[in-house]
Short mmCIF file of C-alpha atoms in Angstrom, two decimals:
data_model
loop_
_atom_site.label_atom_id
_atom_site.label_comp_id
_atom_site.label_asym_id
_atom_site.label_seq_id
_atom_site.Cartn_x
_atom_site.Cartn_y
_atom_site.Cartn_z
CA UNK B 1 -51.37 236.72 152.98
CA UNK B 2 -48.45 238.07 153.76
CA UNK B 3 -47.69 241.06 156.60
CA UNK B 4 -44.27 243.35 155.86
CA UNK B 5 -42.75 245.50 158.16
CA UNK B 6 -39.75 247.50 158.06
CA UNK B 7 -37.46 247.14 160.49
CA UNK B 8 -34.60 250.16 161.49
CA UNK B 9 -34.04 250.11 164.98
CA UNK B 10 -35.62 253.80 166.70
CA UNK B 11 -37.77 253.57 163.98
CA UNK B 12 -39.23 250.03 163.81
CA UNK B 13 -42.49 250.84 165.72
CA UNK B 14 -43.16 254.24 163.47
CA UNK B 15 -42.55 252.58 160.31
CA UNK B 16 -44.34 249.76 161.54
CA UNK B 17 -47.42 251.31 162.09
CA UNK B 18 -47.60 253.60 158.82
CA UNK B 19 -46.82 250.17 156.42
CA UNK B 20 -50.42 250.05 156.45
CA UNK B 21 -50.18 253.72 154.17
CA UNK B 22 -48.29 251.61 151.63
CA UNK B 23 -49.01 249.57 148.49
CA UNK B 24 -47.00 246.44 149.74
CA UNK B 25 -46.96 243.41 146.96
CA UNK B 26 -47.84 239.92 147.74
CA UNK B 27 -45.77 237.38 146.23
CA UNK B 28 -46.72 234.73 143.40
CA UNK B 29 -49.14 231.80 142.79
CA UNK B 30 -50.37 232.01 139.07
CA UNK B 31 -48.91 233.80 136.64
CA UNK B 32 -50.85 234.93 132.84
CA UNK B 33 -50.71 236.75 129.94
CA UNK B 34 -52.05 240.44 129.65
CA UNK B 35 -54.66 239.02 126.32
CA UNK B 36 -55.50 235.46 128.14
CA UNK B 37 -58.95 234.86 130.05
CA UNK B 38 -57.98 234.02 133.55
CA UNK B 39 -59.36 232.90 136.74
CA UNK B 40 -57.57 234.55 139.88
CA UNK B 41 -58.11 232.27 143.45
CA UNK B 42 -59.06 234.66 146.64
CA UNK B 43 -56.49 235.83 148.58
CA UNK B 44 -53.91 234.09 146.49
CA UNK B 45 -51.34 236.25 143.98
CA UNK B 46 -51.68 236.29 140.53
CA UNK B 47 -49.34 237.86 137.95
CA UNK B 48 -50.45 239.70 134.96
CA UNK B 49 -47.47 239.71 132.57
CA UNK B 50 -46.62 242.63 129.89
CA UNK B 51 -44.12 242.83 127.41
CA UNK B 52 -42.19 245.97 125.55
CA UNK B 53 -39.82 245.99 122.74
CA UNK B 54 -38.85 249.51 123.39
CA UNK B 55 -35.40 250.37 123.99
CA UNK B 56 -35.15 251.24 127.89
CA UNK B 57 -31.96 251.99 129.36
CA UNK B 58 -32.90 250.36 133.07
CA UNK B 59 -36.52 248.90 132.56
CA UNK B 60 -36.18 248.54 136.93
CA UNK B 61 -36.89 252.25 136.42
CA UNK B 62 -39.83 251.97 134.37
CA UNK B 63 -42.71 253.49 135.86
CA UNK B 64 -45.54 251.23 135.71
CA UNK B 65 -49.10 250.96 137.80
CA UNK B 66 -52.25 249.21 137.73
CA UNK B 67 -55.99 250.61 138.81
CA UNK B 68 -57.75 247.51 139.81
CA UNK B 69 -61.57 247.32 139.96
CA UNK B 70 -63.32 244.65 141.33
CA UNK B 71 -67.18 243.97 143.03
CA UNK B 72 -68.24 246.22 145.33
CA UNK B 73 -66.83 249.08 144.77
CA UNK B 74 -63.54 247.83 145.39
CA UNK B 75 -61.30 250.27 143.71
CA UNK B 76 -57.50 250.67 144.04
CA UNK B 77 -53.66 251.27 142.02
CA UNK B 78 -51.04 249.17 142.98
CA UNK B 79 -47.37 249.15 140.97
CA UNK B 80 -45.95 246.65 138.68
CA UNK B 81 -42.30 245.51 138.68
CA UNK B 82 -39.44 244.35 136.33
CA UNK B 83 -39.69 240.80 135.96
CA UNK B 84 -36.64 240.35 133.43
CA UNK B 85 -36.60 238.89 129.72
CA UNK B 86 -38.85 241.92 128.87
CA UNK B 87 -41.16 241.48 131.08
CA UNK B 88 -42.92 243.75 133.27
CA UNK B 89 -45.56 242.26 136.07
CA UNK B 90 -48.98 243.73 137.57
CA UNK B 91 -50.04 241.35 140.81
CA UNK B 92 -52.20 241.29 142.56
CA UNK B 93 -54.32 239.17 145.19
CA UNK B 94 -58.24 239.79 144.98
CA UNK B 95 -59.98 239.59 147.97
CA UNK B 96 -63.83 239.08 146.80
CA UNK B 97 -64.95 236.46 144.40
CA UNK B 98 -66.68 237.89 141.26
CA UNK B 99 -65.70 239.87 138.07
CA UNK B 100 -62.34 242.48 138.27
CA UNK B 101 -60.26 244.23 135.46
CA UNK B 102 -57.00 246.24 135.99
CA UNK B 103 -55.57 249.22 133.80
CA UNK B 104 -52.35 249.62 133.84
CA UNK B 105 -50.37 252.96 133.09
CA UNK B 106 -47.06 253.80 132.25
CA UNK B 107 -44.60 256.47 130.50
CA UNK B 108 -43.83 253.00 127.99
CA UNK B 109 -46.18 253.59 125.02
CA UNK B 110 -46.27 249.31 124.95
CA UNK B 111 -47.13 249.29 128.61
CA UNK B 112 -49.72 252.08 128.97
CA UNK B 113 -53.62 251.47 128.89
CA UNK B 114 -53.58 247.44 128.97
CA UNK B 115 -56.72 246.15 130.36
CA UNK B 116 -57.41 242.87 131.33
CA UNK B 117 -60.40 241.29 133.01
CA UNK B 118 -60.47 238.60 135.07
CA UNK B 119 -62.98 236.32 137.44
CA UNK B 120 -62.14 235.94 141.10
CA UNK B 121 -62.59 232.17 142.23
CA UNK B 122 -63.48 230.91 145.40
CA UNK B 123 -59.96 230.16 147.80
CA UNK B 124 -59.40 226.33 147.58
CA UNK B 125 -56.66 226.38 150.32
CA UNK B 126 -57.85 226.06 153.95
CA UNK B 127 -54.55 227.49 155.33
CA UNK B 128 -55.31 230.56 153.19
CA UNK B 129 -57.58 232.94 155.49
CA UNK B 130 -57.20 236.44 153.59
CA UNK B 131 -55.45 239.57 154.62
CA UNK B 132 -54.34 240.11 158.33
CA UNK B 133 -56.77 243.23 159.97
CA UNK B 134 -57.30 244.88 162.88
CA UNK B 135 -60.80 243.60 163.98
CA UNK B 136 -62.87 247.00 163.75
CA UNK B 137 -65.47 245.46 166.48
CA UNK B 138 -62.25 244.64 168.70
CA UNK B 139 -59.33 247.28 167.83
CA UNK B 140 -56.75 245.87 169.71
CA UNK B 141 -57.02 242.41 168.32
CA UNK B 142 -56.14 240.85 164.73
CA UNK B 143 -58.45 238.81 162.72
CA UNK B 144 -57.96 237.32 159.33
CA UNK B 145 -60.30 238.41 156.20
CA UNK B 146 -62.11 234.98 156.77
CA UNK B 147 -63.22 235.47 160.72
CA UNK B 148 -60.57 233.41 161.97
CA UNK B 149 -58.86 235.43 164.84
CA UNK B 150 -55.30 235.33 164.69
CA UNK B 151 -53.39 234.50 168.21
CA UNK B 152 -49.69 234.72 167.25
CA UNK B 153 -47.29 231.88 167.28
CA UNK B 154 -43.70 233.04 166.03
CA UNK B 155 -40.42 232.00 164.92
CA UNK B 156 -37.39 233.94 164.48
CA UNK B 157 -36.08 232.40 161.12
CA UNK B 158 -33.58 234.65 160.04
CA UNK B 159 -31.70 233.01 157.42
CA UNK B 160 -34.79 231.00 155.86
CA UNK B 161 -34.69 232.73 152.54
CA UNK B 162 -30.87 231.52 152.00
CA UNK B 163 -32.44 227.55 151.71
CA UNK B 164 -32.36 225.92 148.89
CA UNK B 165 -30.63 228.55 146.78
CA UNK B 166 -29.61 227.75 143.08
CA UNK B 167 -32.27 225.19 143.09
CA UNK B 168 -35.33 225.01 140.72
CA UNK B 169 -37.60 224.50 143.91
CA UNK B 170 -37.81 224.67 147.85
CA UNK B 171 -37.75 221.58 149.52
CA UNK B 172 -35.76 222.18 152.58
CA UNK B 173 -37.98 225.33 153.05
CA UNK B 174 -41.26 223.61 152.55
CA UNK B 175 -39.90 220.54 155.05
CA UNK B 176 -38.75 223.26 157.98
CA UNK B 177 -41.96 225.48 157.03
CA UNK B 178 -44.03 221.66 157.73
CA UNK B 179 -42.38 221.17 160.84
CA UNK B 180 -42.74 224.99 162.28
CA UNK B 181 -46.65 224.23 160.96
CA UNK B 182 -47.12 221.01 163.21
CA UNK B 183 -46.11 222.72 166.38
CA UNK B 184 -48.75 225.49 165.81
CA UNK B 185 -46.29 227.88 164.81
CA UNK B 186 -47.87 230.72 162.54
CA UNK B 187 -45.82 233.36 162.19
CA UNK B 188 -42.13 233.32 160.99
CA UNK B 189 -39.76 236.41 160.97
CA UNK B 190 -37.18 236.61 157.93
CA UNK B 191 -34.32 239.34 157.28
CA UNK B 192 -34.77 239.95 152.91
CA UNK B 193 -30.80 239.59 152.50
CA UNK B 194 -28.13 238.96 154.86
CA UNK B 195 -24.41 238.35 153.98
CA UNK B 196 -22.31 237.45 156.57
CA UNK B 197 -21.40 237.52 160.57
CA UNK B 198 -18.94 238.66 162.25
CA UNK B 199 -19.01 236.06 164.48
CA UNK B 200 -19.38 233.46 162.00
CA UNK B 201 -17.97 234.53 159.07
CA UNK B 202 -17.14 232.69 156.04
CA UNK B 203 -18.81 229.42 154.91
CA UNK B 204 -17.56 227.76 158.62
CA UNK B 205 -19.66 224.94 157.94
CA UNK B 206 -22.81 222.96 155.80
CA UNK B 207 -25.25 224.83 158.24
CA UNK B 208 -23.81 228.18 157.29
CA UNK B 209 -25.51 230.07 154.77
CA UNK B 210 -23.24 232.89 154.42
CA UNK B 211 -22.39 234.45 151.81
CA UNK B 212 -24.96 233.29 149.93
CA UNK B 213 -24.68 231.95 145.95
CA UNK B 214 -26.90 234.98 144.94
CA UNK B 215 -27.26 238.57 145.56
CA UNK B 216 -30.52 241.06 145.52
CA UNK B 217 -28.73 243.26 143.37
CA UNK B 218 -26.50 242.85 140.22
CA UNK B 219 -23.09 242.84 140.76
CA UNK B 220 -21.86 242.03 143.85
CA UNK B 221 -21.61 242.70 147.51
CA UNK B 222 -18.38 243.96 147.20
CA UNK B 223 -19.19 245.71 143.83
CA UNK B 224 -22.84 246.53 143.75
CA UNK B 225 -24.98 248.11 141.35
CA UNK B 226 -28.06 249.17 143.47
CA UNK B 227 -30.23 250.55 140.46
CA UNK B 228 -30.52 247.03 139.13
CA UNK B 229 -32.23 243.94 140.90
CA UNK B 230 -31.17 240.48 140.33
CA UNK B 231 -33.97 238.73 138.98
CA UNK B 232 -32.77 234.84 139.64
CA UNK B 233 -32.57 236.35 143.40
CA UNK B 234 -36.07 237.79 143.93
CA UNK B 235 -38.04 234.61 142.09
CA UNK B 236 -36.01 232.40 144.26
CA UNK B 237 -37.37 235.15 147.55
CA UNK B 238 -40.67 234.86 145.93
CA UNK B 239 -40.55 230.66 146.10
CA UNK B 240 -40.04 231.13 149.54
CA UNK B 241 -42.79 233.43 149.88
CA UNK B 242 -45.29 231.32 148.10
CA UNK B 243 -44.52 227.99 150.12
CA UNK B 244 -44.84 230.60 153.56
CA UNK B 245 -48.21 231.73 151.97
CA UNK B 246 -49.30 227.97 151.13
CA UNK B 247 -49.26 227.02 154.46
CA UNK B 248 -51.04 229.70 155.86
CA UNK B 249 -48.14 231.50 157.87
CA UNK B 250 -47.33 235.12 158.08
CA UNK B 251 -44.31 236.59 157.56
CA UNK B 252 -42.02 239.68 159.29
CA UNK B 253 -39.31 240.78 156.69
CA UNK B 254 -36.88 242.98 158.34
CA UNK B 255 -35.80 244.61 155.25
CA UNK B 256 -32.53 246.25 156.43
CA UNK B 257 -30.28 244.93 158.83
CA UNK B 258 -27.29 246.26 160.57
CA UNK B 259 -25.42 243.44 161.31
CA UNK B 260 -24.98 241.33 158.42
CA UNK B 261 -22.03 242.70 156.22
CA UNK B 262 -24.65 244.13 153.34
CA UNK B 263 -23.40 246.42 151.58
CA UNK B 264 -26.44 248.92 151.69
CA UNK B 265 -27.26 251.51 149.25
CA UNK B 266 -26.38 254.78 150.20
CA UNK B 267 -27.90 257.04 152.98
CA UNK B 268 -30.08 259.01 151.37
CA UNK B 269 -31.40 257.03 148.87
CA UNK B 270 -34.60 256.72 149.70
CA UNK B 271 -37.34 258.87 148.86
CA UNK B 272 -38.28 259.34 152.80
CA UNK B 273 -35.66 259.41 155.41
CA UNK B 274 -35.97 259.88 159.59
CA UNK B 275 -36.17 263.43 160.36
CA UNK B 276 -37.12 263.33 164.15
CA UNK B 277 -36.39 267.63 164.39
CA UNK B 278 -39.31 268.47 161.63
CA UNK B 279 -41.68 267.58 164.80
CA UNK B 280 -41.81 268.33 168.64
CA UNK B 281 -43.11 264.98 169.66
CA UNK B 282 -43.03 261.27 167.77
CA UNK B 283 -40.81 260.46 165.05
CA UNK B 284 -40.95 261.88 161.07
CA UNK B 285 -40.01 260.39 157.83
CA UNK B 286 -39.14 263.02 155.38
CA UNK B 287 -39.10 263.95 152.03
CA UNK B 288 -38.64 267.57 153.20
CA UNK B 289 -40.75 270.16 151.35
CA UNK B 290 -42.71 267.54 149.65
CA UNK B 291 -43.73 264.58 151.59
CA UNK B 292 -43.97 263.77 155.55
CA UNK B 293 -45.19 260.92 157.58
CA UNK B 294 -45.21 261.80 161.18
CA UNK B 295 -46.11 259.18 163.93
CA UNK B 296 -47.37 259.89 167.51
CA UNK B 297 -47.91 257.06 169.74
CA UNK B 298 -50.78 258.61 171.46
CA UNK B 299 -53.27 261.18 169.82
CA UNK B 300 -51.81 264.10 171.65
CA UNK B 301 -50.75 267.86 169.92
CA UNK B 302 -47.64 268.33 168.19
CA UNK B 303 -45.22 270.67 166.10
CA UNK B 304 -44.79 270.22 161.96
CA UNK B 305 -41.91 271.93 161.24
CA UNK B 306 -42.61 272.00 156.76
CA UNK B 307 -39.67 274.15 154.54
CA UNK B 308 -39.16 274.59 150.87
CA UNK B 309 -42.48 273.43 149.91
CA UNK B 310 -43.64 274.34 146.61
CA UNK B 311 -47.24 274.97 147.58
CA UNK B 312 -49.77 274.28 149.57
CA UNK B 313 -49.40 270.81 151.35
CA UNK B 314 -52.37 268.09 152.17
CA UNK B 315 -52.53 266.34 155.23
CA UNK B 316 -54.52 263.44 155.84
CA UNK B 317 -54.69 260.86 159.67
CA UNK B 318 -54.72 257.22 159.51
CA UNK B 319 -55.61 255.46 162.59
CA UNK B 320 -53.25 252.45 162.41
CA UNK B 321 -56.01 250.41 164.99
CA UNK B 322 -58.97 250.99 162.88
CA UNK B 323 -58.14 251.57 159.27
CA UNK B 324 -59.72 254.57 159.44
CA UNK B 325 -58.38 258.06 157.57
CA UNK B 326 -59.95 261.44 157.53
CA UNK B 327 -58.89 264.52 156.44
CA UNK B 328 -56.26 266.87 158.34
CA UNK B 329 -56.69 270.00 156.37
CA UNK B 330 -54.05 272.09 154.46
CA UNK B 331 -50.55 272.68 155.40
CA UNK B 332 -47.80 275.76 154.41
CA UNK B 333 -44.42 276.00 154.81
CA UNK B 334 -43.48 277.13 158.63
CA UNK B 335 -44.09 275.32 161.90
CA UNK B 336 -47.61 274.53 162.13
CA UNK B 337 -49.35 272.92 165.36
CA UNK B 338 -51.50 269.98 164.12
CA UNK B 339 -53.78 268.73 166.61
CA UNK B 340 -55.14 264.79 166.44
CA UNK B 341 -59.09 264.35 165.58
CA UNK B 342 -61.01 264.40 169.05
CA UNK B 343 -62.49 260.79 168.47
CA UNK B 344 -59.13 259.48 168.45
CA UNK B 345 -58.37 258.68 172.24
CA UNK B 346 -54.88 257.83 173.89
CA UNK B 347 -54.54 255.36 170.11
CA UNK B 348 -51.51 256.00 168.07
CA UNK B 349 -51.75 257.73 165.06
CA UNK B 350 -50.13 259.10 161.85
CA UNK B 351 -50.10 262.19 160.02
CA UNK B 352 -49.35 262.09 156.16
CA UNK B 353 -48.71 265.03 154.51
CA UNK B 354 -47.63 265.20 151.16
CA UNK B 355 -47.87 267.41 147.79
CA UNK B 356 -50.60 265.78 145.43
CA UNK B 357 -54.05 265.13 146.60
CA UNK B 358 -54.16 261.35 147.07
CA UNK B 359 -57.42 259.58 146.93
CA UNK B 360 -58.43 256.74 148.47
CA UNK B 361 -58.29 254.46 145.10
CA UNK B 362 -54.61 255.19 144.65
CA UNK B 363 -53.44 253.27 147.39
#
């Protein structure tokens, strides 16, 4: 499986530790048809594909979401994504053999209510070991979903993704992935996009990968249109991403960085931004008056400054060591003093406040 973290300098370890809060996609294996009988392989991706004839202005805006069931209990809503040609994708990676359906719901009449049911088969890969965890019996170490505990071996390869582009496949990838695999290496860190160095720049030679043929976004680097993905870009990311998975390595995407001529969206663009002065200690993302995720690298006191909310707030912790997440009560605008659960130590933890009751099934 595959591990993403954000990376943004101050707030690399705060973002870090609340990526566990959020409904990060895996990448693809199989891909079917929202009417065919499919089997899914454990831990592995699999793509459920649905198609709309409706009219949509910018279908990368479509809403769309998924509540997956599977054995046990197992209960939870991921979101689906604009695959192109009419095509939107649910996918998801089951991590249980047995019998599991999804629902999907959107604001597209074509797109809303599909159910499909599906078998989970066992994992045929041996490099494939399930999701990275924190071992609950040992909260300061990682273990894998199948027992294996995971001692980290990594590789900063920042440019990896920028192989083999324009091509059908991944060759060069899967050769330098094989040779990163023989020395024991496990763990590869990969920026999403980078365009260009200062202190390379241009194409100076066959070994550099700057600018690259494609772009994440249509349009251009110069000229972007961020409300619109490029599609040939992101299946060639997700080749990458498969080959990575195949062999059993995890990856670190640093999803922005500084230093390689991208022309980034906006400031202010996304939905939660660093607001370090909404709280006394720790850092704060912000959506302010609707959403905040504060983070406190021990379980000490602190000040939530909250303004403009439209009504009463709900809090909830998440103990990025354990997993675990209990309630933190109600919140109203004004500064409010929010003090940690006792059981939680010297640990880090985070605070995630936000407008609509959440449950635990729509994460």
């Amino acid at each position: 499986m595959i591990v993403t973290l954000i990376y943004s300098r101050t707030y690399a370890v705060a973002i870090s530790a609340v990526a566990a809060l959020l409904a990060l996609p895996s990448f693809v294996h199989g891909t079917a048809r929202a009417d065919e009988n499919v089997s899914a392989i454990c831990w592995q991706p699999h793509d459920f594909a649905f198609t709309a004839n409706t009219a949509i202005g910018n279908p990368f805006q479509t809403q769309l979401t998924a509540l997956v069931n599977g054995p046990n209990g197992t209960s939870f809503t991921i979101p689906g994504f604009y695959a192109g040609d009419g095509t939107w994708k649910i996918r998801v990676a089951p991590t249980s053999e047995g019998n599991w359906s999804l629902t999907t719901k959107s604001g597209v009449s074509e797109l809303n209510g599909r159910t499909v049911s599906f078998s989970c088969i066992k994992n045929s890969n041996p490099n494939v070991k399930g999701v990275l965890q924190v071992d609950k019996a040992y909260p300061h170490h990682f273990i894998l979903a199948d027992g294996t505990r995971f001692f980290m071996q990594a590789y900063e390869y920042d440019w990896l993704w920028a192989l083999d582009m324009g091509k059908p496949d991944v060759p060069t990838v899967e050769k330098s992935l094989d040779l990163l695999a023989r020395h024991g290496f496990i763990y590869v860190i990969l920026n999403t996009y980078a365009h260009d160095t200062k202190w390379r720049k241009g194409k100076s030679g066959p070994d550099d990968y700057g600018p690259p043929e494609l772009f994440p976004w249509e349009g251009s680097n110069e000229s972007p249109d961020h409300s619109r993905m490029n599609v040939d870009y992101w299946q060639h990311y997700d080749r990458v991403m498969t080959a990575i998975m195949e062999r059993g390595i995890q990856a670190h995407i640093l999803i922005k960085v500084y230093n390689k001529s991208v022309t980034w969206p906006e400031k202010g663009s996304p939905e939660l931004e660093p607001s370090d002065t909404l709280v006394s200690n720790g850092y704060c993302l912000a959506q302010p008056g609707r959403e905040y995720i504060a983070f406190r690298a021990n379980a000490q006191s602190f000040t939530l400054n909250i303004a403009g909310a439209p009504s009463t707030l709900t809090g909830e912790w998440f103990h990025p060591l354990t997993g675990n997440r209990s309630s933190a009560g109600k919140f109203e605008n004004g500064l409010a003093k929010v003090d940690p659960p006792t059981d939680s130590g010297s640990a880090p933890l985070v605070l995630h406040v936000f407008t609509t009751p959440k449950k635990t099934s729509d994460r």
